[in-house]
Coordinates of C-alpha atoms and ligand atoms in Angstrom, one line a residue:
X1 CA 115.3 -5.1 10.2
X2 CA 112.2 -4.7 12.3
X3 CA 108.7 -3.4 11.7
X4 CA 106.9 -1.0 14.2
X5 CA 103.6 0.3 14.0
X6 CA 103.0 4.1 15.0
X7 CA 99.7 5.5 15.5
X8 CA 98.5 8.9 15.5
X9 CA 95.4 10.5 16.1
X10 CA 94.4 12.6 13.2
X11 CA 93.0 16.0 13.5
X12 CA 89.4 15.3 11.8
X13 CA 87.1 17.8 12.5
X14 CA 87.4 19.1 9.1
X15 CA 89.1 16.1 7.3
X16 CA 86.7 13.1 8.5
X17 CA 84.4 14.0 5.6
X18 CA 87.1 12.9 2.8
X19 CA 88.2 10.1 4.9
X20 CA 84.7 8.6 5.7
X21 CA 83.7 9.3 1.7
X22 CA 87.1 7.0 1.0
X23 CA 86.3 4.5 3.3
X24 CA 83.1 4.0 1.6
X25 CA 85.3 3.3 -1.5
X26 CA 87.0 0.8 0.2
X27 CA 84.1 -0.9 1.2
X28 CA 82.8 -0.5 -2.4
X29 CA 86.0 -2.6 -3.8
X30 CA 85.9 -5.2 -0.7
X31 CA 82.3 -6.1 -1.3
X32 CA 83.3 -6.3 -5.0
X33 CA 86.1 -8.6 -4.3
X34 CA 83.6 -10.3 -2.2
X35 CA 81.0 -10.9 -5.0
X36 CA 83.2 -11.9 -7.6
X37 CA 85.0 -14.7 -5.0
X38 CA 81.9 -16.0 -3.7
X39 CA 80.6 -16.3 -7.4
X40 CA 83.5 -18.1 -8.7
X41 CA 83.4 -20.6 -5.8
X42 CA 79.6 -21.1 -6.4
X43 CA 80.6 -22.1 -10.0
X44 CA 83.7 -23.9 -9.7
X45 CA 84.5 -24.3 -6.0
X46 CA 87.5 -22.1 -6.5
X47 CA 88.4 -18.9 -5.2
X48 CA 90.7 -16.1 -6.3
X49 CA 94.1 -15.3 -5.3
X50 CA 95.2 -12.0 -4.4
X51 CA 97.0 -11.6 -8.0
X52 CA 93.6 -12.4 -9.8
X53 CA 91.7 -9.8 -7.4
X54 CA 94.3 -7.2 -8.5
X55 CA 93.7 -7.9 -12.1
X56 CA 89.8 -7.5 -11.6
X57 CA 89.8 -4.5 -10.1
X58 CA 92.5 -2.8 -12.1
X59 CA 91.7 0.4 -13.3
X60 CA 88.9 1.3 -10.7
X61 CA 90.7 3.5 -8.6
X62 CA 91.0 6.9 -9.8
X63 CA 87.1 6.8 -10.1
X64 CA 87.0 5.9 -6.5
X65 CA 89.3 8.3 -5.6
X66 CA 91.8 6.0 -4.3
X67 CA 95.1 5.1 -4.8
X68 CA 95.6 2.4 -7.1
X69 CA 97.8 1.0 -4.3
X70 CA 95.1 1.3 -1.7
X71 CA 92.8 -1.0 -4.1
X72 CA 95.7 -3.5 -4.4
X73 CA 96.1 -3.6 -0.7
X74 CA 92.3 -4.4 -0.3
X75 CA 92.7 -7.1 -2.5
X76 CA 95.6 -8.4 -0.9
X77 CA 93.9 -7.9 2.5
X78 CA 90.8 -9.8 1.2
X79 CA 92.4 -12.9 -0.3
X80 CA 94.7 -13.2 2.9
X81 CA 91.2 -13.2 5.2
X82 CA 89.7 -15.8 3.1
X83 CA 92.9 -17.9 3.2
X84 CA 93.2 -17.1 6.8
X85 CA 89.4 -18.4 7.7
X86 CA 89.3 -21.0 4.9
X87 CA 86.2 -18.9 3.8
X88 CA 84.7 -18.3 0.1
X89 CA 82.8 -15.4 1.2
X90 CA 83.6 -12.8 4.2
X91 CA 81.3 -10.3 5.9
X92 CA 80.0 -7.1 3.8
X93 CA 81.8 -4.2 4.9
X94 CA 79.2 -1.2 5.1
X95 CA 79.4 2.2 6.9
X96 CA 77.3 0.9 9.8
X97 CA 78.9 -2.3 10.5
X98 CA 82.2 -2.0 9.8
X99 CA 84.8 0.8 11.2
X100 CA 86.5 2.8 8.7
X101 CA 89.6 1.4 7.1
X102 CA 91.8 2.8 3.8
X103 CA 94.9 0.9 3.6
X104 CA 98.0 2.3 1.7
X105 CA 101.5 1.4 0.8
X106 CA 104.5 4.0 1.1
X107 CA 104.4 5.3 -2.4
X108 CA 100.7 6.5 -2.2
X109 CA 101.5 8.9 0.8
X110 CA 103.8 11.5 2.0
X111 CA 104.5 11.9 5.6
X112 CA 106.0 15.0 6.5
X113 CA 106.2 16.7 10.0
X114 CA 102.5 16.2 11.6
X115 CA 101.0 15.7 7.9
X116 CA 100.3 12.9 5.8
X117 CA 99.3 13.6 2.3
X118 CA 97.0 11.1 0.2
X119 CA 95.1 11.6 -2.7
X120 CA 95.9 15.3 -2.8
X121 CA 94.5 15.8 0.6
X122 CA 96.7 16.8 3.6
X123 CA 95.6 15.2 7.2
X124 CA 97.3 16.7 10.0
X125 CA 97.8 14.4 13.2
X126 CA 98.6 15.0 16.7
X127 CA 102.8 14.0 16.8
X128 CA 102.7 12.3 19.8
X129 CA 106.3 10.7 19.3
X130 CA 108.8 11.1 16.5
X131 CA 108.6 9.0 13.6
X132 CA 112.2 7.3 13.1
X133 CA 112.5 5.4 10.3
X134 CA 111.0 4.5 7.0
X135 CA 107.3 4.3 6.4
X136 CA 107.0 1.4 4.7
X137 CA 102.9 1.0 4.6
X138 CA 99.9 1.8 6.8
X139 CA 96.1 2.7 6.8
X140 CA 93.7 5.3 8.3
X141 CA 91.6 3.6 10.5
X142 CA 88.5 4.7 12.9
X143 CA 87.8 3.6 16.4
X144 CA 84.5 2.9 17.9
X145 CA 84.1 6.4 18.7
X146 CA 84.4 7.6 15.2
X147 CA 87.7 9.2 15.5
X148 CA 90.4 8.8 12.8
X149 CA 93.9 7.7 13.3
X150 CA 96.8 7.3 10.8
X151 CA 99.0 3.6 11.1
X152 CA 102.0 4.1 10.0
X153 CA 104.4 0.9 10.0
X154 CA 108.0 2.0 10.0
X155 CA 111.1 0.3 9.3
X156 CA 113.5 1.1 11.9
X157 CA 116.9 2.9 10.5
X158 CA 119.7 1.1 11.7
X159 CA 121.2 4.3 13.9
X160 CA 123.8 2.6 15.7
X161 CA 123.1 3.8 19.3
X162 CA 126.2 5.0 20.8
X163 CA 127.5 3.5 24.1
X164 CA 127.1 5.7 27.1
X165 CA 128.8 3.1 29.4
X166 CA 126.4 4.3 32.3
X167 CA 124.5 2.1 34.3
X168 CA 121.3 2.8 36.3
X169 CA 119.1 1.1 39.0
X170 CA 115.3 1.9 38.9
X171 CA 112.8 1.8 42.1
X172 CA 109.6 1.7 40.6
X173 CA 107.3 3.2 43.2
X174 CA 104.1 2.4 44.5
X175 CA 102.5 5.9 43.1
X176 CA 103.6 7.5 40.1
X177 CA 107.3 8.3 40.8
X178 CA 110.0 6.1 40.1
X179 CA 113.6 7.2 41.2
X180 CA 116.9 6.4 39.7
X181 CA 120.0 5.1 41.3
X182 CA 121.4 8.2 40.2
X183 CA 119.1 10.5 42.1
X184 CA 116.9 11.2 39.3
X185 CA 113.6 11.3 39.5
X186 CA 110.8 10.2 36.8
X187 CA 107.0 11.5 38.0
X188 CA 104.3 11.4 36.4
X189 CA 100.7 12.9 37.2
X190 CA 98.3 10.7 39.1
X191 CA 96.1 10.4 36.5
X192 CA 93.4 8.5 38.3
X193 CA 93.1 11.1 40.9
X194 CA 93.1 13.8 38.4
X195 CA 90.1 12.4 36.8
X196 CA 88.6 10.5 39.5
X197 CA 85.9 13.2 40.3
X198 CA 85.4 13.6 36.5
X199 CA 84.6 9.9 36.1
X200 CA 82.6 9.9 39.2
X201 CA 80.4 12.6 37.7
X202 CA 80.3 11.2 34.7
X203 CA 79.4 7.5 36.0
X204 CA 76.5 8.8 38.4
X205 CA 75.0 10.4 35.5
X206 CA 75.0 7.5 33.3
X207 CA 76.8 9.1 30.5
X208 CA 78.4 5.9 29.1
X209 CA 80.1 7.6 26.2
X210 CA 82.0 10.2 28.4
X211 CA 83.0 7.6 31.0
X212 CA 84.7 5.9 27.7
X213 CA 86.3 8.8 26.8
X214 CA 87.8 9.5 30.1
X215 CA 89.3 5.9 30.1
X216 CA 90.6 6.2 27.1
X217 CA 92.2 9.6 27.8
X218 CA 93.7 8.1 30.8
X219 CA 94.9 5.1 28.9
X220 CA 96.5 7.4 26.2
X221 CA 98.6 9.8 28.8
X222 CA 100.0 6.9 30.4
X223 CA 101.0 5.4 27.2
X224 CA 102.5 8.3 25.9
X225 CA 104.6 9.1 29.1
X226 CA 105.8 5.5 29.2
X227 CA 106.9 5.6 25.7
X228 CA 108.8 8.9 26.3
X229 CA 110.5 7.8 29.6
X230 CA 111.6 4.2 28.1
X231 CA 113.0 6.2 25.2
X232 CA 115.0 8.3 27.5
X233 CA 116.3 5.6 29.4
X234 CA 117.6 3.0 26.9
X235 CA 119.2 6.4 25.1
X236 CA 120.8 7.1 28.0
X237 CA 121.7 3.9 30.2
X238 CA 123.6 0.6 28.8
X239 CA 122.6 -1.4 31.6
X240 CA 119.3 -0.8 33.3
X241 CA 118.3 -2.8 36.4
X242 CA 114.3 -2.9 37.9
X243 CA 113.0 -4.3 40.6
X244 CA 110.0 -7.3 40.1
X245 CA 107.3 -4.9 42.0
X246 CA 105.1 -7.4 43.1
X247 CA 101.7 -5.6 42.4
X248 CA 99.8 -8.5 43.1
X249 CA 100.8 -8.4 46.6
X250 CA 100.2 -4.8 47.2
X251 CA 97.0 -4.7 45.6
X252 CA 95.6 -6.4 48.5
X253 CA 96.8 -3.5 50.6
X254 CA 95.1 0.0 50.7
X255 CA 98.0 1.0 48.3
X256 CA 96.0 -0.9 45.4
X257 CA 94.6 2.4 43.8
X258 CA 98.0 4.1 43.5
X259 CA 99.4 0.7 42.3
X260 CA 97.2 0.0 39.3
X261 CA 97.5 3.7 38.3
X262 CA 101.2 3.6 38.2
X263 CA 100.7 0.5 35.3
X264 CA 104.5 -0.2 35.9
X265 CA 103.9 -3.6 34.1
X266 CA 103.4 -1.9 30.6
X267 CA 106.5 0.6 31.3
X268 CA 108.6 -2.7 32.1
X269 CA 107.5 -4.2 28.8
X270 CA 108.2 -1.5 26.8
X271 CA 111.6 -0.8 28.4
X272 CA 112.4 -4.5 27.4
X273 CA 111.6 -4.2 24.1
X274 CA 113.2 -0.8 23.3
X275 CA 116.5 -2.2 25.0
X276 CA 116.4 -5.3 22.8
X277 CA 116.4 -3.2 19.6
X278 CA 119.3 -1.0 20.7
X279 CA 121.3 -3.8 22.6
X280 CA 120.9 -2.2 26.0
X281 CA 120.7 -4.6 28.4
X282 CA 118.0 -4.5 31.1
X283 CA 117.8 -7.0 34.1
X284 CA 115.0 -7.5 36.6
X285 CA 115.9 -8.7 39.9
X286 CA 114.2 -9.5 43.0
X287 CA 113.7 -6.2 45.1
X288 CA 112.9 -7.4 48.6
X289 CA 114.7 -5.5 51.2
X290 CA 115.9 -3.0 48.7
X291 CA 114.1 -0.3 50.8
X292 CA 115.3 -1.5 54.1
X293 CA 119.0 -2.3 53.0
X294 CA 121.8 0.2 53.7
X295 CA 123.3 0.5 49.9
X296 CA 126.4 1.6 51.4
X297 CA 127.3 -1.0 54.3
X298 CA 124.6 -3.3 53.4
X299 CA 122.9 -3.7 56.8
X300 CA 119.5 -3.7 57.0
X301 CA 118.7 -0.7 58.7
X302 CA 116.0 1.2 57.0
X303 CA 112.4 1.7 57.7
X304 CA 110.6 -1.3 57.4
X305 CA 107.0 -1.9 56.7
X306 CA 104.2 -0.2 54.6
X307 CA 103.4 1.8 57.4
X308 CA 107.0 3.5 57.3
X309 CA 106.5 4.5 53.7
X310 CA 106.1 8.1 54.8
X311 CA 109.8 8.1 55.7
X312 CA 111.9 9.4 52.7
X313 CA 115.0 10.2 54.3
X314 CA 116.9 8.4 57.0
X315 CA 120.5 7.5 58.4
X316 CA 122.2 4.2 58.6
X317 CA 122.6 3.5 62.1
X318 CA 125.5 1.3 61.2
X319 CA 127.5 3.7 59.1
X320 CA 126.0 7.1 59.3
X321 CA 125.4 7.3 55.7
X322 CA 122.6 9.3 55.2
X323 CA 119.9 8.1 52.2
X324 CA 117.0 9.2 50.2
X325 CA 114.7 6.0 50.7
X326 CA 114.0 5.6 47.1
X327 CA 117.5 6.5 45.6
X328 CA 118.9 3.9 48.5
X329 CA 116.3 1.4 47.0
X330 CA 117.6 2.2 43.1
X331 CA 120.9 1.8 44.2
X332 CA 120.7 -1.9 45.6
X333 CA 118.3 -2.9 42.7
X334 CA 121.6 -1.9 40.8
X335 CA 124.0 -3.5 43.1
X336 CA 121.9 -6.9 43.0
X337 CA 121.5 -7.0 39.4
X338 CA 125.4 -7.0 38.9
X339 CA 125.6 -9.4 41.9
X340 CA 127.6 -7.2 44.1
X341 CA 127.4 -7.7 48.0
X342 CA 128.1 -5.0 50.3
X343 CA 129.6 -6.3 53.6
X344 CA 130.1 -4.1 56.7
X345 CA 133.7 -5.9 57.1
X346 CA 134.6 -4.8 53.3
X347 CA 134.4 -1.1 54.0
X348 CA 137.5 0.6 54.8
X349 CA 138.0 1.4 58.3
Ligands
ZN1 ZN1 125.3 1.6 56.3

């Protein structure tokens, strides 16, 4: 059993006022816990447990417009923090110094499609990826720009993935394209390029908030794409081999911008954790020579050097096979992961 947190942006143009109001009530409960706890500490050098605080705050939920389990969750979080930081008094929460936060437990909310219902109010969110599993608990939370999100902590339903018996090698490109050994191409729009102009304009004008928004947008788009593609890969293949793209080396070249835009490291870590969950095998291999080696005969007859990156199609001088550069590289990565070595002499004449 595994818990995963999914985060969705709430369409808060009209609903933020409700969330803001409830966040104020949450702060009230938190500060109350802080007050009574510190009072007890001053008098008796003892602090309250979550259980004590639950008793002290019982019955206030309705009046504050919160679910009773939200009040419990606040008390529990408060007690946890005092223990964790060994403090009898924590920071006060206020509208100005704390980001909005409204915790809840599963029975306090109803999640349906792209909506979450809490305390009789319906909050719509952008369903950026499907919710697969059972909601255990979660929270509404605000980011530094004041936007509201809903965090859902999900217990993965063990759905038993069906074996596909398919293996694949992936060549992670320098730009925004990854090629699979079966010829499929995963391509994403070049976000750095797309927002380059907008970003430059905002930076020149000194619009800090706008710059921040654009950066956040790029980050989110990249993350969503990574999620979507890695989910597809672990669904479709039982065995996945990827190259160890050495981005540090490439960052020194003039490809630097493309390499950091590609962001393959987060792609790879997502792939790895999703694979573990589903029992899919992911292997990372040294990808040196994967581009120049012919995947049919094993001779290094391909185009060499960074300057030859333009060449996408080539024919092996040794065995006459015509190759797509990246598909050939992906095939080599798959072969190498499985320890298969191609030798000219082993080919049938
Ligand atoms: Zn060849």
